[in-house]
Coordinates of N, CA, C and O and ligand atoms in Angstrom, one line a residue:
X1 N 108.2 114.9 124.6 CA 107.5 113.7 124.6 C 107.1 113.2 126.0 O 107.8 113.0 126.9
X2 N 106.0 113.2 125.9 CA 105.4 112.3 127.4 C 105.1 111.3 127.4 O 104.4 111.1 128.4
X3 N 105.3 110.3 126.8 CA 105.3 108.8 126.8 C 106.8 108.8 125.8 O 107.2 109.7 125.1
X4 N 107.6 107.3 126.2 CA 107.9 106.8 125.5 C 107.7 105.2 125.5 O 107.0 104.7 126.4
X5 N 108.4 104.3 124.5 CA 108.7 102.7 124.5 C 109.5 102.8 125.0 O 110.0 103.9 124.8
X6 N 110.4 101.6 126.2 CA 111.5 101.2 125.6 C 111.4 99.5 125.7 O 110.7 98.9 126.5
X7 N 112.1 99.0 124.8 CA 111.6 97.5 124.6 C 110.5 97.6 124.8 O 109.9 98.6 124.5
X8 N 109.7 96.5 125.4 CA 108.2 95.8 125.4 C 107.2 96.9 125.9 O 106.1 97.1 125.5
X9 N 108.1 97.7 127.1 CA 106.8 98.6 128.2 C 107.0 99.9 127.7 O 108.0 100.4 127.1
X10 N 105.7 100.6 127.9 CA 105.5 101.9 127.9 C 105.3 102.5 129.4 O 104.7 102.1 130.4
X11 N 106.3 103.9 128.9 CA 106.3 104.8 130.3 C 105.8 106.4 129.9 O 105.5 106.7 128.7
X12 N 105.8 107.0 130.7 CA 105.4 108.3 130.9 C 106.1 109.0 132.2 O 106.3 108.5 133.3
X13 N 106.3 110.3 131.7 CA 106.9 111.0 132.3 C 106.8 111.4 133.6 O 105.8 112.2 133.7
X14 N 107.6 111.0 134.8 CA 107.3 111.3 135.9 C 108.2 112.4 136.8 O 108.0 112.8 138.0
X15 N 109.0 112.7 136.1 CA 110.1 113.8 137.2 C 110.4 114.3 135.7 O 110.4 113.5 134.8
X16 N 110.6 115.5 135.5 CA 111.0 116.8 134.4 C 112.3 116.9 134.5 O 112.8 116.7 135.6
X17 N 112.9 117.3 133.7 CA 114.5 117.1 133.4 C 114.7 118.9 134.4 O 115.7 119.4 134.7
X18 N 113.2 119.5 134.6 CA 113.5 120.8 135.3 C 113.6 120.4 137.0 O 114.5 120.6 137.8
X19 N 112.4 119.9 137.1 CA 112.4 119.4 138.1 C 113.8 118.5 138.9 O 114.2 118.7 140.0
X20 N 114.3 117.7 137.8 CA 115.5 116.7 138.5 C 116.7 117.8 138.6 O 117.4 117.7 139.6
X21 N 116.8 118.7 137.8 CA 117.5 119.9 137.8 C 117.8 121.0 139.4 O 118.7 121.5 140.0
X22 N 117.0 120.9 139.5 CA 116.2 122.1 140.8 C 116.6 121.4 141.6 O 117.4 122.0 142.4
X23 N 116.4 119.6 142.0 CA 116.9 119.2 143.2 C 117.9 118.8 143.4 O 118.3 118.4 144.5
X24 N 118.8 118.8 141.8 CA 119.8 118.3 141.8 C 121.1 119.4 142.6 O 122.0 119.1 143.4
X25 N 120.7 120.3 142.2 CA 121.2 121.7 142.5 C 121.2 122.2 144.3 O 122.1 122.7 145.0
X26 N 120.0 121.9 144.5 CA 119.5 121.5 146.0 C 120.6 120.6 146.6 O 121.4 121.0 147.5
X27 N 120.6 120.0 146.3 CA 121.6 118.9 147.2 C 123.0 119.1 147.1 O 123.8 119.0 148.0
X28 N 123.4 119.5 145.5 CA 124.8 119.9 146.0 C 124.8 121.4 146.6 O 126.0 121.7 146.7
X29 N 124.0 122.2 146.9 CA 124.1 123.5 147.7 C 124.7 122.6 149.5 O 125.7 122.7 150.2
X30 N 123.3 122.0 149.4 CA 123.6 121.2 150.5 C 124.6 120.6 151.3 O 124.8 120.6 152.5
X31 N 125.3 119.9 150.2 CA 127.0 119.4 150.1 C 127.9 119.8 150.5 O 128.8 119.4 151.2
X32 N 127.6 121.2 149.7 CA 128.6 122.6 149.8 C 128.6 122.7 151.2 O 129.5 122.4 151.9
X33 N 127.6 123.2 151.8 CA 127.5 123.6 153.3 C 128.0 122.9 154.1 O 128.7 123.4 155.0
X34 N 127.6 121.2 154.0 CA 128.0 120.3 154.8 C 129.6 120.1 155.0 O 130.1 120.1 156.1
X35 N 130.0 120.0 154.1 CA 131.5 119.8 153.6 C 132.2 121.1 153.2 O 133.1 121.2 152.3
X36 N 131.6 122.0 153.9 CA 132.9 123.3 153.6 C 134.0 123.4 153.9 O 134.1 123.3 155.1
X37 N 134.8 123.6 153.5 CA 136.4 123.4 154.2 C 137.1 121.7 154.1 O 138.2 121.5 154.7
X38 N 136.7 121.0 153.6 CA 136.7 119.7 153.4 C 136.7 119.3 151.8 O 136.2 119.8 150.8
X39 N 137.2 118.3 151.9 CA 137.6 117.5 150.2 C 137.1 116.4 149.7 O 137.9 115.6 149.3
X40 N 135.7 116.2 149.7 CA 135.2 115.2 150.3 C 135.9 114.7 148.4 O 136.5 115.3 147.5
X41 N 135.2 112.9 148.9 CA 135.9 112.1 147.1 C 134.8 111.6 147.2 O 134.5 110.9 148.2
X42 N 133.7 111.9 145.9 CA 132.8 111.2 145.3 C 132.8 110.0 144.3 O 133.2 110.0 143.2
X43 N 132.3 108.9 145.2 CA 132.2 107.3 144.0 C 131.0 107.1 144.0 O 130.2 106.8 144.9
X44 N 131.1 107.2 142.5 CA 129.6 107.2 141.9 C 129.8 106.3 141.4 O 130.9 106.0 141.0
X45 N 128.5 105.3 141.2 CA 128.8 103.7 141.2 C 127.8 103.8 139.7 O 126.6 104.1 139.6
X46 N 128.8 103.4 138.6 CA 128.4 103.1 137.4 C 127.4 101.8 137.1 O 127.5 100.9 137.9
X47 N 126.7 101.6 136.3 CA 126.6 102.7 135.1 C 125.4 104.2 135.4 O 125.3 105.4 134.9
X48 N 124.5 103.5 136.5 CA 123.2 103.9 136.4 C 123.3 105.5 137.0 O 122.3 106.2 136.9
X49 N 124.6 106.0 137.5 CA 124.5 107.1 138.7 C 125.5 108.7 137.3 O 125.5 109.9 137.5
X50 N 125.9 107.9 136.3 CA 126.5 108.8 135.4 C 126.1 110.2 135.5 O 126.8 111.2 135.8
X51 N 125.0 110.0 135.1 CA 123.9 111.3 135.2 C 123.9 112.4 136.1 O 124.2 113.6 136.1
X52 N 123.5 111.4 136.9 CA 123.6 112.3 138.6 C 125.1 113.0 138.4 O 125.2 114.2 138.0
X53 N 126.2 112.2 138.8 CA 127.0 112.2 139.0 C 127.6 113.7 138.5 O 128.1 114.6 139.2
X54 N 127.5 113.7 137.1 CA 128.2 114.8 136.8 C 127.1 116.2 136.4 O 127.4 117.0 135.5
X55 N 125.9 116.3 137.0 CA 125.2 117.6 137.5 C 125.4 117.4 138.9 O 125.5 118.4 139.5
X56 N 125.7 116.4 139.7 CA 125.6 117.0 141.2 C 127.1 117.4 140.8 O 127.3 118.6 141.1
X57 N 128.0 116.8 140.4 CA 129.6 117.6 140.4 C 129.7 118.9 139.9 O 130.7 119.7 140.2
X58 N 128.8 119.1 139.4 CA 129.5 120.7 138.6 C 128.5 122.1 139.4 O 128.9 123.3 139.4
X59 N 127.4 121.6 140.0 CA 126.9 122.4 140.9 C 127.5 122.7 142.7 O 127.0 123.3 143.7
X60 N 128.5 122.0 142.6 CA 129.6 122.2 143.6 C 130.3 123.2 143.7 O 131.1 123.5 142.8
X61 N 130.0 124.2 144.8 CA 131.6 125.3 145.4 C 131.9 125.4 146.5 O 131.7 126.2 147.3
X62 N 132.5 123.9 146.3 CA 133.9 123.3 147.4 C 134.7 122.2 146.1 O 134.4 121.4 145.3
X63 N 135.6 122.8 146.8 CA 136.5 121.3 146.3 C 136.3 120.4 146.2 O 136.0 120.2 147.4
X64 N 136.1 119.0 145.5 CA 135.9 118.0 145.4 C 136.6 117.0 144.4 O 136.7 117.3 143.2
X65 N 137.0 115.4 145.1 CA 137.3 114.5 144.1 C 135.9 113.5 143.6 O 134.8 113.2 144.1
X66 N 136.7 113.2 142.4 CA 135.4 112.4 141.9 C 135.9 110.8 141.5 O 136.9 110.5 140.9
X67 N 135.3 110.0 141.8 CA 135.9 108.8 140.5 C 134.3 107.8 140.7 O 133.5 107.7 141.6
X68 N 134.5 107.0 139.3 CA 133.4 106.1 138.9 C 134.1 104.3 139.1 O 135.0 103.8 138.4
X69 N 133.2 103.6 140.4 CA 133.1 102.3 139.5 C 132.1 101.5 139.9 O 131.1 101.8 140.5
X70 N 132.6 100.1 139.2 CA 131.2 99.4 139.2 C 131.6 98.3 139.9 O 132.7 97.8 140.0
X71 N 130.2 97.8 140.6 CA 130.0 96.7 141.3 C 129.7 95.7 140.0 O 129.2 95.8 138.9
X72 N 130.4 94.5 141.1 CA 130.4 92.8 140.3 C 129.7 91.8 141.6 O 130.0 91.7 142.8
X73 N 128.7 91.0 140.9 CA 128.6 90.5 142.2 C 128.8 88.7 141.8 O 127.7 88.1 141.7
X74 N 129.4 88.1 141.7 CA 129.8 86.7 141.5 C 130.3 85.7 142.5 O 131.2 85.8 143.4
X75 N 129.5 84.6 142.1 CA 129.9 83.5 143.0 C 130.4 82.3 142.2 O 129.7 81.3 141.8
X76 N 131.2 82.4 142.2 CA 132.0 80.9 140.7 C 131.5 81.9 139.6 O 131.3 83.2 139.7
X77 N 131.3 81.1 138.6 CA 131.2 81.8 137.2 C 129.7 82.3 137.4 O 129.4 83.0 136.5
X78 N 128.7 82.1 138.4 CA 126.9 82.7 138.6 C 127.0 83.7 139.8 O 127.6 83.6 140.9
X79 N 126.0 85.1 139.2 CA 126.2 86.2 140.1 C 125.2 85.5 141.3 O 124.1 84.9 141.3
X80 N 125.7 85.7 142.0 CA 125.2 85.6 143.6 C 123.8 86.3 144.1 O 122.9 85.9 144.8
X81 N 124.2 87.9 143.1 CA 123.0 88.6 143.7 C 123.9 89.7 145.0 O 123.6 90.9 145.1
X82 N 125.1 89.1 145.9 CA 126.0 89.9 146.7 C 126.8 90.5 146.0 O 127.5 90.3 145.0
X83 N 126.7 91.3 146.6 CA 128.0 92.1 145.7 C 129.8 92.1 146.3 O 130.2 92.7 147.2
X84 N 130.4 91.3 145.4 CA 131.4 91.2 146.3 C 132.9 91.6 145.9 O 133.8 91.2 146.5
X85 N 132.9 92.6 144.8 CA 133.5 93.3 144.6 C 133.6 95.0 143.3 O 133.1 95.3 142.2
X86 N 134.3 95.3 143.8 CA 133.8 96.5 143.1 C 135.6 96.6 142.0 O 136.7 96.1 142.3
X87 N 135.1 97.5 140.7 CA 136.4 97.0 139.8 C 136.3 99.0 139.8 O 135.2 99.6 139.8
X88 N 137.5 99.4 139.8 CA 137.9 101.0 138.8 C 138.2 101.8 140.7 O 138.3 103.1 140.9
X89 N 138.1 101.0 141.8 CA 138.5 101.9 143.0 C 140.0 101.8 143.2 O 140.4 100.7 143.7
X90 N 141.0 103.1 142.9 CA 142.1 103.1 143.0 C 142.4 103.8 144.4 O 143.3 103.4 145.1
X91 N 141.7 104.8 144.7 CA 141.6 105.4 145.7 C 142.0 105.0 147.0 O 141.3 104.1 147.5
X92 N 143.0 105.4 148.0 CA 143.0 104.7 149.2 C 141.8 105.5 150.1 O 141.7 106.7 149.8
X93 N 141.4 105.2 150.7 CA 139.8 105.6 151.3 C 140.3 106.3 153.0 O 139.6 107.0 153.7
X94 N 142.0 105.5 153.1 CA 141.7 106.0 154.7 C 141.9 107.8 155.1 O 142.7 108.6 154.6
X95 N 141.0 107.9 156.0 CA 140.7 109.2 156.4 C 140.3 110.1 155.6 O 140.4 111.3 155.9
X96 N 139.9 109.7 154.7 CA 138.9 110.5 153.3 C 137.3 110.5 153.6 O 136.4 109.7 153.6
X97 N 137.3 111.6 153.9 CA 135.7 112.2 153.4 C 135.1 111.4 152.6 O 135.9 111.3 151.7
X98 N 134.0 110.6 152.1 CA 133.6 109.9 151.4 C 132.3 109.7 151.3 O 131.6 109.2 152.1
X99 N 131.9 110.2 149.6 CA 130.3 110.4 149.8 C 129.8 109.1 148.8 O 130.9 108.7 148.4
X100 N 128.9 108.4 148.4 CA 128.9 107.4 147.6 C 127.7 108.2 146.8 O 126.8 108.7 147.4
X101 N 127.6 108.3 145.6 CA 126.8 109.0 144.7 C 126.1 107.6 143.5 O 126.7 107.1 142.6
X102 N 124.3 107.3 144.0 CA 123.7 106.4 143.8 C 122.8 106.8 142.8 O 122.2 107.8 143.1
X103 N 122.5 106.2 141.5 CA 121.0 106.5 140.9 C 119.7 106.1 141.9 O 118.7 106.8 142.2
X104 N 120.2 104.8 142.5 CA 118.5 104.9 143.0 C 119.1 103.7 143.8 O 120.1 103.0 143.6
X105 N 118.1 103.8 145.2 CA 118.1 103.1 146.1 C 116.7 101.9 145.7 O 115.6 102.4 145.2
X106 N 116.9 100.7 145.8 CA 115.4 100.2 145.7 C 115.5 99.1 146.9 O 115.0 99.5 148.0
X107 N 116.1 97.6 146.9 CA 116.0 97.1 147.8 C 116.6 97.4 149.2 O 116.1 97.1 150.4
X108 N 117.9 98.2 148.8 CA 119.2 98.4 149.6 C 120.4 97.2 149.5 O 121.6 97.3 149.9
X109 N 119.9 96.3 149.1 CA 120.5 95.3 148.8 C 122.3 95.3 148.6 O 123.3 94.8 149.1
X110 N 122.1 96.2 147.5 CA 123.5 96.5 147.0 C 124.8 97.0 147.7 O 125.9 96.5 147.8
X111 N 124.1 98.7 148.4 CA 125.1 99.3 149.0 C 124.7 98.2 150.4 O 125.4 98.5 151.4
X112 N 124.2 97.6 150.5 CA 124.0 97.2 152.1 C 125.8 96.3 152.0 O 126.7 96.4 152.8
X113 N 125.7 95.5 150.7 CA 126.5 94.6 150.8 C 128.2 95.1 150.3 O 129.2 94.4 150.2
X114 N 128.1 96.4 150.2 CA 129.2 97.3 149.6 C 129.7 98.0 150.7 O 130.9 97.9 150.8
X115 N 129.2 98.5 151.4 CA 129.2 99.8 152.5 C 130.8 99.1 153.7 O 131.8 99.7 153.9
X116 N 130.3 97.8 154.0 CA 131.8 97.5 154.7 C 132.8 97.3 154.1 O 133.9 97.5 154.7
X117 N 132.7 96.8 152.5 CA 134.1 96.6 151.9 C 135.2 98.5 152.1 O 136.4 98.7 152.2
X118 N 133.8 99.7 152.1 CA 134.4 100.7 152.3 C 134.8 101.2 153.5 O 136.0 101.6 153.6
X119 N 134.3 101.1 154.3 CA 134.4 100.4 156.0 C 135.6 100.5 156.2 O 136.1 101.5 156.5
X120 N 136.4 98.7 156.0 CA 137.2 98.0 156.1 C 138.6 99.1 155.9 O 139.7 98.9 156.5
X121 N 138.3 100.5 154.6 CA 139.4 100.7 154.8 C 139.4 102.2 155.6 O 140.3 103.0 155.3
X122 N 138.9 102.3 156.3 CA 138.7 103.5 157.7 C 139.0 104.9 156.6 O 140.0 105.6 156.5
X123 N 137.4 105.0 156.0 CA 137.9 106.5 155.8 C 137.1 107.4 157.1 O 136.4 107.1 158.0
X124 N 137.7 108.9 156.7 CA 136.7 109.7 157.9 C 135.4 109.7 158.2 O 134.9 109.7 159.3
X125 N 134.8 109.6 157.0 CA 133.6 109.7 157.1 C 132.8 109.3 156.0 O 132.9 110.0 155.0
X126 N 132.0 108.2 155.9 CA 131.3 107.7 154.9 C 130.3 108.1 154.9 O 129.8 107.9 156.0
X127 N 129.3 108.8 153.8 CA 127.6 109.2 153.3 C 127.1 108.6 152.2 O 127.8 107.7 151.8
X128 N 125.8 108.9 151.6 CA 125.1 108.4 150.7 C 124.5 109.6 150.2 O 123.8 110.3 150.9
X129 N 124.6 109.8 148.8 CA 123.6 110.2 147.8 C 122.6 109.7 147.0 O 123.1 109.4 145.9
X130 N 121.7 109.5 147.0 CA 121.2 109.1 146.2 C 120.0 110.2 145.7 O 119.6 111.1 146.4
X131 N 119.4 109.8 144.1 CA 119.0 110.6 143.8 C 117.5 110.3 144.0 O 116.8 111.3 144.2
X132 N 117.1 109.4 143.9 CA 115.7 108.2 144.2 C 115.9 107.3 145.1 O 116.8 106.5 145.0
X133 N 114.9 107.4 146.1 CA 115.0 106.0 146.9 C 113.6 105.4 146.9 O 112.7 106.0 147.6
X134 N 113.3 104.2 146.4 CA 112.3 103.7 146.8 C 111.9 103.0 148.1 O 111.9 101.8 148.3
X135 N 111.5 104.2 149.2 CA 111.7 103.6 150.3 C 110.7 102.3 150.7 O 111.0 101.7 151.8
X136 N 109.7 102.1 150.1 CA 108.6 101.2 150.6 C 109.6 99.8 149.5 O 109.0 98.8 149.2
X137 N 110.6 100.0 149.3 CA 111.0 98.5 148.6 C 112.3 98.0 149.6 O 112.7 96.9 149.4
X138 N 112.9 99.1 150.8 CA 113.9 99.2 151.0 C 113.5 98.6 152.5 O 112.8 98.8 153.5
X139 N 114.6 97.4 151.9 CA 114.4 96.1 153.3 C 115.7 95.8 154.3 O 115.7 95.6 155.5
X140 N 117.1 96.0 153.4 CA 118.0 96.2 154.1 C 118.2 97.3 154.7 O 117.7 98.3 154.2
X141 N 118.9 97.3 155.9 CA 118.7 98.8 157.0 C 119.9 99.0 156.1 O 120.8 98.4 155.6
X142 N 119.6 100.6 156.2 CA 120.4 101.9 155.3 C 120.6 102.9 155.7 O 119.4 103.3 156.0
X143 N 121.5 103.9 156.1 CA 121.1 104.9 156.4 C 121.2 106.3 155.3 O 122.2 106.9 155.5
X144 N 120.7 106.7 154.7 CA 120.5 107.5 153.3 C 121.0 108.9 154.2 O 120.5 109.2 155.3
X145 N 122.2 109.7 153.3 CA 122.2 111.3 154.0 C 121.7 111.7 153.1 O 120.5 111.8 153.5
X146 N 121.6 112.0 151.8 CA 120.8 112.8 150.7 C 120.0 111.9 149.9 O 120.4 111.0 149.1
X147 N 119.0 112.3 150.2 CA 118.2 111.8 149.2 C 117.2 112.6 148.2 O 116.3 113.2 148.7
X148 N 117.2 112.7 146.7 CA 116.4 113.4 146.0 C 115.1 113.5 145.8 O 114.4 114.5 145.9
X149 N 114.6 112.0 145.5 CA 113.1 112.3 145.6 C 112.8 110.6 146.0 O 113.2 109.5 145.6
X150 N 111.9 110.9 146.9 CA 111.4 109.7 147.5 C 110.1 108.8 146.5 O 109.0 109.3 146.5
X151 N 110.3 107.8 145.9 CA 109.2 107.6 144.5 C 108.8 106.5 144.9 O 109.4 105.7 145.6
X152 N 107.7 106.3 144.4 CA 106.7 104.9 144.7 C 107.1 103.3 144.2 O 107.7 103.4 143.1
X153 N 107.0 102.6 144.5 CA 107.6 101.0 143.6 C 107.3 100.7 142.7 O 107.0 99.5 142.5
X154 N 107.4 101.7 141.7 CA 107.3 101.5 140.3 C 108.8 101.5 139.1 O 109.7 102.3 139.2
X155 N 108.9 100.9 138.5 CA 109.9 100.8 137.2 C 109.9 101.9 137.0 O 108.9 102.5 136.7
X156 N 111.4 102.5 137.0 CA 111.7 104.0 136.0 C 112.9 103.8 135.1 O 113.6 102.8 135.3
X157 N 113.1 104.6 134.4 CA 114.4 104.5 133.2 C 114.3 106.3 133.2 O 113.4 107.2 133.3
X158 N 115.5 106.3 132.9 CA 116.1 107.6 132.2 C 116.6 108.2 133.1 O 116.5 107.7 134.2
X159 N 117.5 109.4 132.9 CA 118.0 110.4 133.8 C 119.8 109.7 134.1 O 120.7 110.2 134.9
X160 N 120.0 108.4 133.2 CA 120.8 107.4 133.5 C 120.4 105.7 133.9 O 121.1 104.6 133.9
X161 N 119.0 106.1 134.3 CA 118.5 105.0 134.6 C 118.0 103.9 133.3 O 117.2 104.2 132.5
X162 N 118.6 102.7 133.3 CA 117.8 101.9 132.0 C 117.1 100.9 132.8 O 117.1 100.6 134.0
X163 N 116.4 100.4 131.4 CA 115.5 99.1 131.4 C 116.2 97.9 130.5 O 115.8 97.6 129.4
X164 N 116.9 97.3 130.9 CA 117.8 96.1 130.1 C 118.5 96.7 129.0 O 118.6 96.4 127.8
X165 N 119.1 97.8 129.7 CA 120.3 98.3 128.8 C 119.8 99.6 128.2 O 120.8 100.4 127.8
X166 N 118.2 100.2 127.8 CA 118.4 101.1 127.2 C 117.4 102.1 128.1 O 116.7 101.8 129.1
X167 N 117.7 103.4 127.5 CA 116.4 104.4 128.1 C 117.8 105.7 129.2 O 117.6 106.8 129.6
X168 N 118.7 105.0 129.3 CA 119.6 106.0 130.1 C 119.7 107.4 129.2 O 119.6 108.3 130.0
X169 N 119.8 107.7 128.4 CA 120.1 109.4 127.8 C 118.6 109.9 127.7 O 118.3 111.0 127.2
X170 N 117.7 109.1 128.2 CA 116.2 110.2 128.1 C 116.6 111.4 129.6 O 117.4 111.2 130.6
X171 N 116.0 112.4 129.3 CA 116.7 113.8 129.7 C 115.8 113.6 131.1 O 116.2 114.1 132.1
X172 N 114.7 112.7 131.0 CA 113.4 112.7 132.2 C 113.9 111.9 132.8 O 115.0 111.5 132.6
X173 N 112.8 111.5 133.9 CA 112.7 109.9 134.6 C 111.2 109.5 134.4 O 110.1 109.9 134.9
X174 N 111.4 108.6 133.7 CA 110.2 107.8 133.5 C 109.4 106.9 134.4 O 110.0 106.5 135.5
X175 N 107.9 106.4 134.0 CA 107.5 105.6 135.3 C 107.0 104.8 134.1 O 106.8 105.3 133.0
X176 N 106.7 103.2 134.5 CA 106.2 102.4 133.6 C 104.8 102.5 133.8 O 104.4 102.8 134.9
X177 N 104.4 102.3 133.1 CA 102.2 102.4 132.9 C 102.0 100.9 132.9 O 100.8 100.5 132.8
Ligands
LIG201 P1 119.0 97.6 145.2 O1 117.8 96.8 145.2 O2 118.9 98.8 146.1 O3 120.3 96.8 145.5 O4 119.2 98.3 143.7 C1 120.0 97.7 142.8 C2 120.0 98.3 141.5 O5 118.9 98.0 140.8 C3 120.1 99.9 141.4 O6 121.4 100.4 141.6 C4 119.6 100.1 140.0 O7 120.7 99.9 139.1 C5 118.6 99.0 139.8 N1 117.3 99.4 139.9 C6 116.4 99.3 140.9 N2 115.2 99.9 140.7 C7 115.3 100.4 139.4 C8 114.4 101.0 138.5 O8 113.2 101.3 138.8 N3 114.9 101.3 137.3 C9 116.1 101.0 136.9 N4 117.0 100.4 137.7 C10 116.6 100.1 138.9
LIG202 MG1 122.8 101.4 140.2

């Protein structure tokens, strides 16, 4: 299918589930090389990075930890928009290898406001994966080490990615029309 709905908008297919495949595979080759001899611990930040998360995991040969959580961002009982804490990190971070595995970069906003809480607990070395970055939306300074495919400032869903909750299990990545 090359179009689909989800709620109100219509999309069409912009990255192939072969395509997202190939570079997915790309990058953890990449990984491998970078981090040979090392254990790095991937936190892939739920819900939207699921996807990624476990094709970049399984095309790995190096050792690797994994774990999933999610940012909250609240100020009294109204989200802020900051993100100011993250819930499911049991992990102690110090002197850990540490890669952060992202669906998509758009403002920067998020990891901008995450990145020192990881900081704060001195691992060895902190990176970024991401699989999409929209860099012409990307206003907070970031420094991206992998990035998948560089995409224009358009709405996408699938691949993990939704649109108000749904469109994450389409196998593609969609662009809205
Ligand atoms: P930020 O603007 O970089 O902080 O991105 C925040 C979050 O917005 C991302 O992690 C995604 O969950 C979501 N997001 C941004 N752009 C899109 C999109 O095109 N489709 C679906 N979710 C998006
Ligand atoms: Mg996300």
């Amino acid at each position: 299918m090359s179009t689909v709905k989800v709620h109100d908008k219509q999309f069409e297919v912009y990255l192939s589930e072969a395509v997202i495949l190939e570079r997915v595979k790309a990058l953890a080759e990449q990984i491998s090389q970078d981090y040979a001899g090392k254990k790095p611990l991937f936190i892939a930040i739920l819900n939207g990075s699921f996807m990624f998360a476990s094709d970049l995991f399984k095309q790995l040969h190096i050792e690797a930890e994994l774990c999933f959580i999610k940012l909250a961002s609240y100020k009294g009982m109204k989200s802020s928009g900051n993100v100011v804490t993250s819930i499911g990190l049991e992990d102690d971070l110090f002197g850990k290898e540490v890669i952060i595995v992202e669906d998509i970069v758009d403002t920067g906003k998020t990891l901008h406001h995450f990145l020192p809480k990881l900081m704060h607990q001195q691992p060895k070395s902190l990176k970024i994966a991401t699989l999409l970055h929209k860099s012409e939306a990307t206003t907070y300074p970031l420094a991206l080490d992998y990035v998948g495919f560089d995409i224009p400032n358009k709405f996408v869903v699938g691949y993990g990615l939704d649109y108000d909750g749904l469109g994450r299990n389409l196998k593609e990545i969609y662009q809205v029309i």
